[in-house]
Amino acid sequence: MTARIRLRRSTAPDPRFVYRLNGFMQGVSFGAFGLAAVVWWVVDLELSPLRLIVLGTVMEGMVLLSESPTGVVADVFSRKWSIVASWVIMGISQLLTPVSDLLPVILIWQTLWGFGYTFQSGADTAWVTDEIGEEDDSLVMSKAVATAVGVIVGIVGVMIVSRWSLTGTISASGLVALCFAVWLAMRMPETNFTPVDRVDRSTSSAMVDTWRRGFTLVRKVRVTRILIVATVMVSMVNELVDRLDFVRMRDVGFPDLNGADSATLFGAVWIGMTLLGLPIMIFFSRAAEQSDRRSARLVVGLLGLSAIGVALMATNVFVLALLGWVLRDVFRELVEPVGEAWFNRYAESDIRATVISFRTQSMALGEIFGGLCFGLVAELLSVRLAFVAGAGLLALAVLQVSRLLRVETVT
C-alpha cells in the first residue's frame, strides 16, 4: 500500500492540466500586476500619456531583441526550463518594481519583465504540443479561458490587498510568480521533447540553424506572411489601448479617486469585461477546428468588432466609450489565442517555439511603433485623436487578414 501511494504521488500531472494551469497563473500574476501597476502609475505617480507609452515601448523593445534568441533556447535546450526561468525573471521584476517611483528605475524592471516573458512565449504551446503528440486548437483556446479566469482571481486579490498597500500588491504578484516557478520546476513533465541535434556542431551554430529554419518557414508560407503584417498592425493599437485606456476613461468621466478606490472600481469594470468574454471564449474553445478559412473569417470578424470598440472609445460620451472599451477587450482576448493556434499548425516540432516566437516578435515590433506614433499623437494633439487613428489602423488590419479569403486555398 505504501509503495502504491508513493508511486501515485510521483506521477507527473497531465500536460494539458499543466498547460491550462500555466495560463491560469499568467492571468493571476499578470492581472494583479497590470491593474495595480497601472493605477500606481496613473493615480499616484501621475505619469503623462507619453511616459506611460514609453514604459511599454521600452519593455517591448526588449521583447523584440530577445524573443527569437529565447525561442531558440527553448527549442535547443529545454522548453520546461525556459518556462521556469521565465517565471523566475518576471517574478523578480514584479517583486522589485515598487522599490522606487523614479521612472528610470521603473523602466529597468519593465525591461527585465519583457526579457523574462520571452522565455515563455511560444515555449508553453510548443511544449504541450509535443507532450500530447498533436496540435490542438481547442486546447490553446481553453488556455485562454483559464487565463481569463485567472485574471478575475488576480483582480479580486488587488481589490482586497490594495486597501492596505497598492505597491505591496505589486510585490505580492511577484511572489506568486516565484512560487509557481518552484512548483513547475518540481512537477512539470518533459518526456517527449527532443532537443536540436548538436552533434558535430557548436551550440551557437545549432541555435543559428534553428533560427534560420524558423525564419524560412515563416517567410515562405503565405498564411504566416499575411498574419505577421496583420499582427504588427493590431499590436500597434494594442499598445495604445493597453497603456492609455485608463487615461481615456478618466478623460470621459471615469471617477477621479485615490489609488485603492481606483483599483477597486477599475478592477470591477475589468472583471465585468472578462465575465462577458468568458462565454464567448468557452464557445470557441469547444468549436475550434483546424481550418484556415474558418480562422480567417473568425479573425476578420473579431478585428472588425475591435475596431468598432476603439472607435467608440474615441467618443466623448462616457457610456459609448465604456461600451467600446468592453467590445475591444472582449474580442481582443479571442484574437490572440486564435493567432497562436494558427501559427502552431505550421511549425515543425523541433522549431515550434522559434516559429511561434516570430509571431510574438512581430507583436513587440508593432507595439514599439504603436507606442512611439500614438504616444506622440496623444502628447502633442490629444488622447482622443490617438484612439481615432487606432480605430482606422484596425480597419486596415481587417483588410489585411481578409486577403486570406480571396482564393480557394489559403495555404
mmCIF file of C-alpha atoms in Angstrom:
data_model
loop_
_atom_site.group_PDB
_atom_site.id
_atom_site.type_symbol
_atom_site.label_atom_id
_atom_site.label_comp_id
_atom_site.label_asym_id
_atom_site.label_seq_id
_atom_site.Cartn_x
_atom_site.Cartn_y
_atom_site.Cartn_z
ATOM 1 C CA MET A 1 0.000 0.000 0.000
ATOM 2 C CA THR A 2 2.795 2.425 0.893
ATOM 3 C CA ALA A 3 4.608 1.730 -2.388
ATOM 4 C CA ARG A 4 1.384 2.328 -4.299
ATOM 5 C CA ILE A 5 0.859 5.692 -2.578
ATOM 6 C CA ARG A 6 4.423 6.737 -3.327
ATOM 7 C CA LEU A 7 4.035 5.749 -6.955
ATOM 8 C CA ARG A 8 0.840 7.769 -7.240
ATOM 9 C CA ARG A 9 2.464 10.814 -5.706
ATOM 10 C CA SER A 10 5.417 10.600 -8.085
ATOM 11 C CA THR A 11 3.209 10.516 -11.184
ATOM 12 C CA ALA A 12 3.609 13.675 -13.217
ATOM 13 C CA PRO A 13 0.470 15.760 -13.814
ATOM 14 C CA ASP A 14 -1.278 15.663 -17.175
ATOM 15 C CA PRO A 15 0.386 18.089 -19.653
ATOM 16 C CA ARG A 16 -2.991 19.552 -20.585
ATOM 17 C CA PHE A 17 -3.619 20.382 -16.923
ATOM 18 C CA VAL A 18 -0.182 21.996 -16.547
ATOM 19 C CA TYR A 19 -0.711 23.996 -19.746
ATOM 20 C CA ARG A 20 -4.067 25.337 -18.583
ATOM 21 C CA LEU A 21 -2.688 25.949 -15.084
ATOM 22 C CA ASN A 22 0.149 27.951 -16.625
ATOM 23 C CA GLY A 23 -2.450 30.051 -18.409
ATOM 24 C CA PHE A 24 -4.442 30.475 -15.196
ATOM 25 C CA MET A 25 -1.355 31.621 -13.287
ATOM 26 C CA GLN A 26 -0.488 34.031 -16.102
ATOM 27 C CA GLY A 27 -3.914 35.556 -15.589
ATOM 28 C CA VAL A 28 -3.483 35.768 -11.818
ATOM 29 C CA SER A 29 0.019 37.228 -11.877
ATOM 30 C CA PHE A 30 -0.313 39.465 -14.941
ATOM 31 C CA GLY A 31 -3.804 40.638 -13.988
ATOM 32 C CA ALA A 32 -2.794 41.558 -10.461
ATOM 33 C CA PHE A 33 0.417 43.228 -11.554
ATOM 34 C CA GLY A 34 -1.165 45.019 -14.516
ATOM 35 C CA LEU A 35 -4.046 46.526 -12.562
ATOM 36 C CA ALA A 36 -2.020 47.541 -9.509
ATOM 37 C CA ALA A 37 0.865 48.948 -11.555
ATOM 38 C CA VAL A 38 -1.350 50.977 -13.914
ATOM 39 C CA VAL A 39 -3.251 52.548 -11.022
ATOM 40 C CA TRP A 40 0.021 53.314 -9.241
ATOM 41 C CA TRP A 41 1.493 54.929 -12.354
ATOM 42 C CA VAL A 42 -1.607 56.921 -13.337
ATOM 43 C CA VAL A 43 -3.138 57.907 -9.997
ATOM 44 C CA ASP A 44 -0.254 58.028 -7.526
ATOM 45 C CA LEU A 45 2.702 58.917 -9.772
ATOM 46 C CA GLU A 46 0.593 60.879 -12.307
ATOM 47 C CA LEU A 47 2.703 59.823 -15.285
ATOM 48 C CA SER A 48 1.865 61.613 -18.542
ATOM 49 C CA PRO A 49 0.474 59.684 -21.557
ATOM 50 C CA LEU A 50 3.858 59.812 -23.271
ATOM 51 C CA ARG A 51 5.661 58.425 -20.212
ATOM 52 C CA LEU A 52 3.120 55.634 -19.911
ATOM 53 C CA ILE A 53 3.715 54.787 -23.565
ATOM 54 C CA VAL A 54 7.488 54.889 -23.020
ATOM 55 C CA LEU A 55 7.142 52.242 -20.301
ATOM 56 C CA GLY A 56 5.522 49.912 -22.799
ATOM 57 C CA THR A 57 7.841 50.809 -25.664
ATOM 58 C CA VAL A 58 10.991 50.078 -23.677
ATOM 59 C CA MET A 59 9.598 46.757 -22.478
ATOM 60 C CA GLU A 60 8.550 45.752 -25.987
ATOM 61 C CA GLY A 61 11.977 46.785 -27.286
ATOM 62 C CA MET A 62 13.492 44.144 -25.023
ATOM 63 C CA VAL A 63 10.883 41.623 -26.189
ATOM 64 C CA LEU A 64 11.792 42.367 -29.815
ATOM 65 C CA LEU A 65 15.506 41.874 -29.169
ATOM 66 C CA SER A 66 15.236 38.716 -27.073
ATOM 67 C CA GLU A 67 12.167 36.914 -28.460
ATOM 68 C CA SER A 68 13.920 34.955 -31.214
ATOM 69 C CA PRO A 69 17.019 34.030 -29.148
ATOM 70 C CA THR A 70 14.912 32.811 -26.229
ATOM 71 C CA GLY A 71 12.620 30.881 -28.573
ATOM 72 C CA VAL A 72 15.685 29.173 -29.995
ATOM 73 C CA VAL A 73 16.906 28.417 -26.461
ATOM 74 C CA ALA A 74 13.613 26.623 -25.784
ATOM 75 C CA ASP A 75 13.989 24.534 -28.959
ATOM 76 C CA VAL A 76 17.674 23.744 -28.474
ATOM 77 C CA PHE A 77 17.859 23.103 -24.712
ATOM 78 C CA SER A 78 14.557 22.695 -22.834
ATOM 79 C CA ARG A 79 11.098 24.163 -23.037
ATOM 80 C CA LYS A 80 10.297 23.281 -19.442
ATOM 81 C CA TRP A 81 13.308 25.085 -18.010
ATOM 82 C CA SER A 82 12.771 28.005 -20.346
ATOM 83 C CA ILE A 83 9.280 28.433 -18.864
ATOM 84 C CA VAL A 84 10.592 28.072 -15.317
ATOM 85 C CA ALA A 85 13.263 30.706 -15.996
ATOM 86 C CA SER A 86 10.561 32.988 -17.402
ATOM 87 C CA TRP A 87 8.534 32.867 -14.197
ATOM 88 C CA VAL A 88 11.616 33.488 -12.056
ATOM 89 C CA ILE A 89 12.702 36.551 -14.035
ATOM 90 C CA MET A 90 9.191 38.013 -14.260
ATOM 91 C CA GLY A 91 8.624 37.341 -10.572
ATOM 92 C CA ILE A 92 11.775 39.196 -9.587
ATOM 93 C CA SER A 93 10.783 42.127 -11.805
ATOM 94 C CA GLN A 94 7.277 42.373 -10.319
ATOM 95 C CA LEU A 95 8.597 41.958 -6.788
ATOM 96 C CA LEU A 96 11.067 44.831 -7.153
ATOM 97 C CA THR A 97 9.011 47.235 -9.292
ATOM 98 C CA PRO A 98 7.759 49.347 -6.333
ATOM 99 C CA VAL A 99 11.214 49.863 -4.769
ATOM 100 C CA SER A 100 11.419 53.309 -6.398
ATOM 101 C CA ASP A 101 8.999 55.735 -8.034
ATOM 102 C CA LEU A 102 11.718 57.127 -10.329
ATOM 103 C CA LEU A 103 10.874 56.499 -13.987
ATOM 104 C CA PRO A 104 14.376 55.223 -14.957
ATOM 105 C CA VAL A 105 14.218 52.604 -12.196
ATOM 106 C CA ILE A 106 10.715 51.519 -13.201
ATOM 107 C CA LEU A 107 11.967 51.232 -16.790
ATOM 108 C CA ILE A 108 14.695 48.838 -15.658
ATOM 109 C CA TRP A 109 12.164 46.479 -14.071
ATOM 110 C CA GLN A 110 9.839 46.704 -17.075
ATOM 111 C CA THR A 111 12.753 45.814 -19.343
ATOM 112 C CA LEU A 112 13.611 42.824 -17.155
ATOM 113 C CA TRP A 113 9.959 41.717 -17.229
ATOM 114 C CA GLY A 114 9.919 41.843 -21.031
ATOM 115 C CA PHE A 115 13.109 39.761 -21.174
ATOM 116 C CA GLY A 116 11.645 37.176 -18.819
ATOM 117 C CA TYR A 117 8.375 36.937 -20.711
ATOM 118 C CA THR A 118 10.130 35.948 -23.937
ATOM 119 C CA PHE A 119 11.414 32.727 -22.373
ATOM 120 C CA GLN A 120 7.797 31.631 -22.019
ATOM 121 C CA SER A 121 6.007 32.982 -25.084
ATOM 122 C CA GLY A 122 5.720 30.187 -27.607
ATOM 123 C CA ALA A 123 7.558 27.705 -25.391
ATOM 124 C CA ASP A 124 4.439 26.649 -23.456
ATOM 125 C CA THR A 125 2.393 25.883 -26.576
ATOM 126 C CA ALA A 126 5.377 24.147 -28.198
ATOM 127 C CA TRP A 127 5.898 22.116 -25.023
ATOM 128 C CA VAL A 128 2.313 20.885 -24.675
ATOM 129 C CA THR A 129 2.002 20.092 -28.397
ATOM 130 C CA ASP A 130 4.981 17.752 -28.208
ATOM 131 C CA GLU A 131 3.879 16.257 -24.889
ATOM 132 C CA ILE A 132 0.423 15.282 -26.192
ATOM 133 C CA GLY A 133 1.709 14.486 -29.674
ATOM 134 C CA GLU A 134 -0.662 16.642 -31.741
ATOM 135 C CA GLU A 135 -1.721 20.215 -32.483
ATOM 136 C CA ASP A 136 -4.918 21.089 -30.657
ATOM 137 C CA ASP A 137 -6.578 24.445 -31.365
ATOM 138 C CA SER A 138 -9.228 23.815 -28.719
ATOM 139 C CA LEU A 139 -6.517 23.349 -26.089
ATOM 140 C CA VAL A 140 -4.977 26.724 -26.944
ATOM 141 C CA MET A 141 -8.423 28.313 -26.676
ATOM 142 C CA SER A 142 -9.132 26.569 -23.368
ATOM 143 C CA LYS A 143 -5.875 28.002 -22.025
ATOM 144 C CA ALA A 144 -7.238 31.449 -22.929
ATOM 145 C CA VAL A 145 -10.338 30.653 -20.872
ATOM 146 C CA ALA A 146 -8.145 29.613 -17.939
ATOM 147 C CA THR A 147 -6.165 32.837 -18.288
ATOM 148 C CA ALA A 148 -9.364 34.881 -18.179
ATOM 149 C CA VAL A 149 -10.462 33.112 -15.007
ATOM 150 C CA GLY A 150 -7.021 33.783 -13.550
ATOM 151 C CA VAL A 151 -7.338 37.471 -14.392
ATOM 152 C CA ILE A 152 -10.541 37.630 -12.339
ATOM 153 C CA VAL A 153 -8.811 35.974 -9.385
ATOM 154 C CA GLY A 154 -5.822 38.321 -9.677
ATOM 155 C CA ILE A 155 -8.010 41.422 -9.858
ATOM 156 C CA VAL A 156 -10.066 40.367 -6.843
ATOM 157 C CA GLY A 157 -6.784 39.975 -4.995
ATOM 158 C CA VAL A 158 -5.772 43.519 -5.948
ATOM 159 C CA MET A 159 -9.134 44.923 -4.861
ATOM 160 C CA ILE A 160 -8.647 43.354 -1.427
ATOM 161 C CA VAL A 161 -4.912 43.788 -0.784
ATOM 162 C CA SER A 162 -4.656 47.317 -2.228
ATOM 163 C CA ARG A 163 -6.753 48.530 0.694
ATOM 164 C CA TRP A 164 -3.619 48.037 2.772
ATOM 165 C CA SER A 165 -0.941 48.788 0.186
ATOM 166 C CA LEU A 166 -1.081 49.299 -3.583
ATOM 167 C CA THR A 167 2.657 48.864 -4.019
ATOM 168 C CA GLY A 168 2.564 45.853 -1.716
ATOM 169 C CA THR A 169 0.052 44.304 -4.097
ATOM 170 C CA ILE A 170 2.517 44.723 -6.968
ATOM 171 C CA SER A 171 5.232 42.939 -4.997
ATOM 172 C CA ALA A 172 2.790 40.197 -3.956
ATOM 173 C CA SER A 173 2.146 39.402 -7.624
ATOM 174 C CA GLY A 174 5.877 38.778 -7.972
ATOM 175 C CA LEU A 175 5.882 36.384 -5.024
ATOM 176 C CA VAL A 176 3.033 34.452 -6.656
ATOM 177 C CA ALA A 177 5.092 34.134 -9.850
ATOM 178 C CA LEU A 178 8.160 32.899 -7.960
ATOM 179 C CA CYS A 179 6.142 30.309 -6.040
ATOM 180 C CA PHE A 180 4.661 28.991 -9.273
ATOM 181 C CA ALA A 181 8.152 28.739 -10.782
ATOM 182 C CA VAL A 182 9.127 26.445 -7.906
ATOM 183 C CA TRP A 183 6.040 24.277 -8.483
ATOM 184 C CA LEU A 184 6.796 23.972 -12.212
ATOM 185 C CA ALA A 185 10.411 23.049 -11.504
ATOM 186 C CA MET A 186 9.257 20.153 -9.324
ATOM 187 C CA ARG A 187 6.128 18.951 -11.149
ATOM 188 C CA MET A 188 6.209 19.938 -14.819
ATOM 189 C CA PRO A 189 6.963 16.900 -17.028
ATOM 190 C CA GLU A 190 9.081 16.958 -20.175
ATOM 191 C CA THR A 191 9.123 13.478 -21.674
ATOM 192 C CA ASN A 192 8.629 13.951 -25.426
ATOM 193 C CA PHE A 193 10.975 16.872 -26.051
ATOM 194 C CA THR A 194 13.843 16.141 -28.427
ATOM 195 C CA PRO A 195 16.459 18.896 -28.354
ATOM 196 C CA VAL A 196 18.004 20.040 -31.601
ATOM 197 C CA ASP A 197 20.845 17.704 -32.549
ATOM 198 C CA ARG A 198 24.122 19.396 -31.647
ATOM 199 C CA VAL A 199 26.420 16.528 -32.635
ATOM 200 C CA ASP A 200 29.451 17.809 -34.568
ATOM 201 C CA ARG A 201 28.164 21.373 -34.195
ATOM 202 C CA SER A 202 28.707 24.029 -31.624
ATOM 203 C CA THR A 203 25.776 25.194 -29.528
ATOM 204 C CA SER A 204 25.847 28.582 -31.243
ATOM 205 C CA SER A 205 25.691 27.071 -34.734
ATOM 206 C CA ALA A 206 22.784 24.850 -33.678
ATOM 207 C CA MET A 207 20.932 27.911 -32.395
ATOM 208 C CA VAL A 208 21.618 29.894 -35.570
ATOM 209 C CA ASP A 209 20.433 26.987 -37.717
ATOM 210 C CA THR A 210 17.230 26.667 -35.680
ATOM 211 C CA TRP A 211 16.531 30.380 -36.056
ATOM 212 C CA ARG A 212 17.203 30.253 -39.810
ATOM 213 C CA ARG A 213 14.827 27.344 -40.339
ATOM 214 C CA GLY A 214 12.107 29.060 -38.354
ATOM 215 C CA PHE A 215 12.519 32.309 -40.279
ATOM 216 C CA THR A 216 12.464 30.474 -43.617
ATOM 217 C CA LEU A 217 9.205 28.732 -42.737
ATOM 218 C CA VAL A 218 7.511 31.964 -41.643
ATOM 219 C CA ARG A 219 8.715 33.768 -44.772
ATOM 220 C CA LYS A 220 7.706 31.097 -47.295
ATOM 221 C CA VAL A 221 4.187 30.268 -46.058
ATOM 222 C CA ARG A 222 1.622 32.744 -47.384
ATOM 223 C CA VAL A 223 -0.620 32.486 -44.338
ATOM 224 C CA THR A 224 2.142 33.329 -41.877
ATOM 225 C CA ARG A 225 3.390 36.228 -44.038
ATOM 226 C CA ILE A 226 -0.051 37.822 -44.085
ATOM 227 C CA LEU A 227 -0.570 37.178 -40.387
ATOM 228 C CA ILE A 228 2.774 38.735 -39.456
ATOM 229 C CA VAL A 229 1.820 42.025 -41.143
ATOM 230 C CA ALA A 230 -1.646 41.994 -39.564
ATOM 231 C CA THR A 231 -0.139 41.210 -36.170
ATOM 232 C CA VAL A 232 2.134 44.251 -36.372
ATOM 233 C CA MET A 233 -0.838 46.491 -37.168
ATOM 234 C CA VAL A 234 -3.049 45.069 -34.428
ATOM 235 C CA SER A 235 -0.250 45.255 -31.879
ATOM 236 C CA MET A 236 0.270 48.948 -32.590
ATOM 237 C CA VAL A 237 -3.313 49.550 -31.476
ATOM 238 C CA ASN A 238 -2.970 47.151 -28.545
ATOM 239 C CA GLU A 239 -0.138 49.262 -27.147
ATOM 240 C CA LEU A 240 -2.257 52.386 -27.448
ATOM 241 C CA VAL A 241 -5.215 50.877 -25.609
ATOM 242 C CA ASP A 242 -3.243 48.912 -23.033
ATOM 243 C CA ARG A 243 -1.327 51.996 -21.897
ATOM 244 C CA LEU A 244 -3.952 54.708 -22.261
ATOM 245 C CA ASP A 245 -7.325 53.030 -21.668
ATOM 246 C CA PHE A 246 -7.431 54.152 -18.024
ATOM 247 C CA VAL A 247 -6.355 57.662 -19.033
ATOM 248 C CA ARG A 248 -9.032 57.787 -21.727
ATOM 249 C CA MET A 249 -11.759 56.591 -19.379
ATOM 250 C CA ARG A 250 -10.814 59.277 -16.856
ATOM 251 C CA ASP A 251 -10.992 61.872 -19.642
ATOM 252 C CA VAL A 252 -14.596 60.973 -20.468
ATOM 253 C CA GLY A 253 -15.943 60.697 -16.915
ATOM 254 C CA PHE A 254 -14.418 57.784 -15.023
ATOM 255 C CA PRO A 255 -14.446 58.847 -11.339
ATOM 256 C CA ASP A 256 -11.243 60.508 -10.134
ATOM 257 C CA LEU A 257 -10.470 58.510 -6.973
ATOM 258 C CA ASN A 258 -7.420 57.673 -4.871
ATOM 259 C CA GLY A 259 -5.230 54.672 -5.644
ATOM 260 C CA ALA A 260 -7.085 51.993 -3.657
ATOM 261 C CA ASP A 261 -10.558 53.190 -4.720
ATOM 262 C CA SER A 262 -9.459 53.486 -8.341
ATOM 263 C CA ALA A 263 -8.095 49.935 -8.211
ATOM 264 C CA THR A 264 -11.433 48.715 -6.836
ATOM 265 C CA LEU A 265 -13.591 50.467 -9.426
ATOM 266 C CA PHE A 266 -11.236 49.830 -12.347
ATOM 267 C CA GLY A 267 -10.939 46.209 -11.246
ATOM 268 C CA ALA A 268 -14.706 45.803 -11.070
ATOM 269 C CA VAL A 269 -15.059 47.041 -14.652
ATOM 270 C CA TRP A 270 -12.264 44.733 -15.768
ATOM 271 C CA ILE A 271 -13.915 41.759 -14.072
ATOM 272 C CA GLY A 272 -17.180 42.651 -15.784
ATOM 273 C CA MET A 273 -15.494 42.690 -19.172
ATOM 274 C CA THR A 274 -13.811 39.357 -18.500
ATOM 275 C CA LEU A 275 -17.092 37.761 -17.413
ATOM 276 C CA LEU A 276 -18.752 38.990 -20.596
ATOM 277 C CA GLY A 277 -15.998 37.466 -22.695
ATOM 278 C CA LEU A 278 -15.846 34.099 -20.928
ATOM 279 C CA PRO A 279 -18.960 32.510 -22.525
ATOM 280 C CA ILE A 280 -17.690 33.518 -25.974
ATOM 281 C CA MET A 281 -14.232 32.120 -25.257
ATOM 282 C CA ILE A 282 -15.702 28.861 -23.913
ATOM 283 C CA PHE A 283 -17.825 28.512 -27.062
ATOM 284 C CA PHE A 284 -14.841 28.968 -29.365
ATOM 285 C CA SER A 285 -12.684 26.623 -27.285
ATOM 286 C CA ARG A 286 -15.254 23.894 -27.935
ATOM 287 C CA ALA A 287 -15.883 24.771 -31.572
ATOM 288 C CA ALA A 288 -12.250 25.347 -32.589
ATOM 289 C CA GLU A 289 -11.088 23.320 -35.571
ATOM 290 C CA GLN A 290 -8.014 23.272 -37.782
ATOM 291 C CA SER A 291 -9.328 25.261 -40.742
ATOM 292 C CA ASP A 292 -7.505 28.240 -42.219
ATOM 293 C CA ARG A 293 -10.625 29.630 -43.836
ATOM 294 C CA ARG A 294 -12.635 29.366 -40.637
ATOM 295 C CA SER A 295 -9.828 31.032 -38.706
ATOM 296 C CA ALA A 296 -9.638 33.827 -41.287
ATOM 297 C CA ARG A 297 -13.369 34.515 -41.082
ATOM 298 C CA LEU A 298 -13.198 34.455 -37.306
ATOM 299 C CA VAL A 299 -10.264 36.869 -37.085
ATOM 300 C CA VAL A 300 -11.812 39.263 -39.622
ATOM 301 C CA GLY A 301 -14.988 39.409 -37.553
ATOM 302 C CA LEU A 302 -13.163 39.824 -34.253
ATOM 303 C CA LEU A 303 -10.901 42.564 -35.585
ATOM 304 C CA GLY A 304 -13.885 44.368 -37.112
ATOM 305 C CA LEU A 305 -15.681 44.407 -33.765
ATOM 306 C CA SER A 306 -12.462 45.510 -32.031
ATOM 307 C CA ALA A 307 -12.152 48.419 -34.491
ATOM 308 C CA ILE A 308 -15.699 49.494 -33.653
ATOM 309 C CA GLY A 309 -14.811 49.292 -29.968
ATOM 310 C CA VAL A 310 -11.737 51.516 -30.321
ATOM 311 C CA ALA A 311 -13.754 53.990 -32.415
ATOM 312 C CA LEU A 312 -16.356 54.197 -29.639
ATOM 313 C CA MET A 313 -13.580 54.810 -27.113
ATOM 314 C CA ALA A 314 -12.725 57.931 -29.124
ATOM 315 C CA THR A 315 -16.155 59.432 -28.483
ATOM 316 C CA ASN A 316 -16.701 61.909 -25.660
ATOM 317 C CA VAL A 317 -19.833 60.144 -24.392
ATOM 318 C CA PHE A 318 -18.897 58.094 -21.333
ATOM 319 C CA VAL A 319 -21.443 55.306 -21.904
ATOM 320 C CA LEU A 320 -20.340 54.835 -25.531
ATOM 321 C CA ALA A 321 -16.659 54.984 -24.609
ATOM 322 C CA LEU A 322 -17.203 52.401 -21.872
ATOM 323 C CA LEU A 323 -19.126 50.167 -24.298
ATOM 324 C CA GLY A 324 -16.271 50.486 -26.795
ATOM 325 C CA TRP A 325 -13.743 49.575 -24.127
ATOM 326 C CA VAL A 326 -15.731 46.445 -23.320
ATOM 327 C CA LEU A 327 -16.083 45.453 -27.003
ATOM 328 C CA ARG A 328 -12.412 45.895 -27.708
ATOM 329 C CA ASP A 329 -11.287 43.994 -24.607
ATOM 330 C CA VAL A 330 -13.622 41.043 -25.109
ATOM 331 C CA PHE A 331 -12.759 40.458 -28.757
ATOM 332 C CA ARG A 332 -9.045 41.224 -28.399
ATOM 333 C CA GLU A 333 -8.790 38.343 -25.913
ATOM 334 C CA LEU A 334 -10.078 35.984 -28.618
ATOM 335 C CA VAL A 335 -7.795 37.148 -31.418
ATOM 336 C CA GLU A 336 -4.560 36.242 -29.634
ATOM 337 C CA PRO A 337 -5.200 32.504 -28.953
ATOM 338 C CA VAL A 338 -6.631 32.054 -32.456
ATOM 339 C CA GLY A 339 -3.477 33.593 -33.913
ATOM 340 C CA GLU A 340 -1.170 31.448 -31.770
ATOM 341 C CA ALA A 341 -3.039 28.257 -32.658
ATOM 342 C CA TRP A 342 -2.853 29.231 -36.327
ATOM 343 C CA PHE A 343 0.927 29.609 -36.220
ATOM 344 C CA ASN A 344 1.261 26.375 -34.271
ATOM 345 C CA ARG A 345 -0.241 24.428 -37.170
ATOM 346 C CA TYR A 346 2.604 25.353 -39.499
ATOM 347 C CA ALA A 347 5.505 24.795 -37.106
ATOM 348 C CA GLU A 348 7.613 21.652 -37.239
ATOM 349 C CA SER A 349 8.238 20.046 -33.863
ATOM 350 C CA ASP A 350 11.924 20.895 -33.453
ATOM 351 C CA ILE A 351 11.444 24.591 -34.357
ATOM 352 C CA ARG A 352 7.957 25.084 -32.921
ATOM 353 C CA ALA A 353 8.889 27.538 -30.164
ATOM 354 C CA THR A 354 11.050 29.517 -32.595
ATOM 355 C CA VAL A 355 8.234 29.869 -35.155
ATOM 356 C CA ILE A 356 5.697 30.949 -32.540
ATOM 357 C CA SER A 357 8.282 33.401 -31.186
ATOM 358 C CA PHE A 358 8.379 35.157 -34.553
ATOM 359 C CA ARG A 359 4.712 35.994 -34.049
ATOM 360 C CA THR A 360 5.431 37.375 -30.589
ATOM 361 C CA GLN A 361 8.348 39.327 -32.040
ATOM 362 C CA SER A 362 6.054 40.900 -34.636
ATOM 363 C CA MET A 363 3.721 41.843 -31.777
ATOM 364 C CA ALA A 364 6.600 43.551 -29.999
ATOM 365 C CA LEU A 365 7.603 45.383 -33.179
ATOM 366 C CA GLY A 366 4.060 46.654 -33.626
ATOM 367 C CA GLU A 367 3.807 47.754 -30.009
ATOM 368 C CA ILE A 368 7.076 49.680 -30.277
ATOM 369 C CA PHE A 369 5.938 51.547 -33.399
ATOM 370 C CA GLY A 370 2.457 51.985 -31.979
ATOM 371 C CA GLY A 371 3.831 53.322 -28.726
ATOM 372 C CA LEU A 372 6.017 55.884 -30.455
ATOM 373 C CA CYS A 373 3.428 57.010 -33.008
ATOM 374 C CA PHE A 374 0.308 57.042 -30.850
ATOM 375 C CA GLY A 375 2.237 58.334 -27.835
ATOM 376 C CA LEU A 376 3.328 61.394 -29.778
ATOM 377 C CA VAL A 377 -0.198 61.947 -31.109
ATOM 378 C CA ALA A 378 -1.619 61.685 -27.582
ATOM 379 C CA GLU A 379 1.001 64.010 -26.122
ATOM 380 C CA LEU A 380 1.077 66.657 -28.892
ATOM 381 C CA LEU A 381 -2.571 66.577 -30.011
ATOM 382 C CA SER A 382 -4.926 64.563 -27.808
ATOM 383 C CA VAL A 383 -5.566 61.087 -26.486
ATOM 384 C CA ARG A 384 -8.900 61.107 -28.321
ATOM 385 C CA LEU A 385 -7.259 61.595 -31.736
ATOM 386 C CA ALA A 386 -4.846 58.782 -30.950
ATOM 387 C CA PHE A 387 -7.841 56.467 -30.486
ATOM 388 C CA VAL A 388 -9.400 57.670 -33.755
ATOM 389 C CA ALA A 389 -6.180 56.767 -35.577
ATOM 390 C CA GLY A 390 -6.084 53.416 -33.775
ATOM 391 C CA ALA A 391 -9.572 52.514 -34.997
ATOM 392 C CA GLY A 392 -8.507 53.316 -38.561
ATOM 393 C CA LEU A 393 -5.441 51.091 -38.295
ATOM 394 C CA LEU A 394 -7.525 48.176 -37.033
ATOM 395 C CA ALA A 395 -9.771 48.588 -40.072
ATOM 396 C CA LEU A 396 -6.689 48.210 -42.274
ATOM 397 C CA ALA A 397 -5.761 45.061 -40.345
ATOM 398 C CA VAL A 398 -9.197 43.655 -41.199
ATOM 399 C CA LEU A 399 -8.460 44.199 -44.885
ATOM 400 C CA GLN A 400 -5.069 42.517 -44.498
ATOM 401 C CA VAL A 401 -6.489 39.330 -42.961
ATOM 402 C CA SER A 402 -9.392 39.279 -45.447
ATOM 403 C CA ARG A 403 -6.810 38.650 -48.187
ATOM 404 C CA LEU A 404 -6.855 35.038 -46.995
ATOM 405 C CA LEU A 405 -10.500 34.733 -48.080
ATOM 406 C CA ARG A 406 -9.981 35.772 -51.699
ATOM 407 C CA VAL A 407 -8.532 32.484 -53.012
ATOM 408 C CA GLU A 408 -9.698 28.887 -52.971
ATOM 409 C CA THR A 409 -6.864 27.765 -50.719
ATOM 410 C CA VAL A 410 -5.183 29.964 -48.156
ATOM 411 C CA THR A 411 -2.005 27.920 -47.855
#
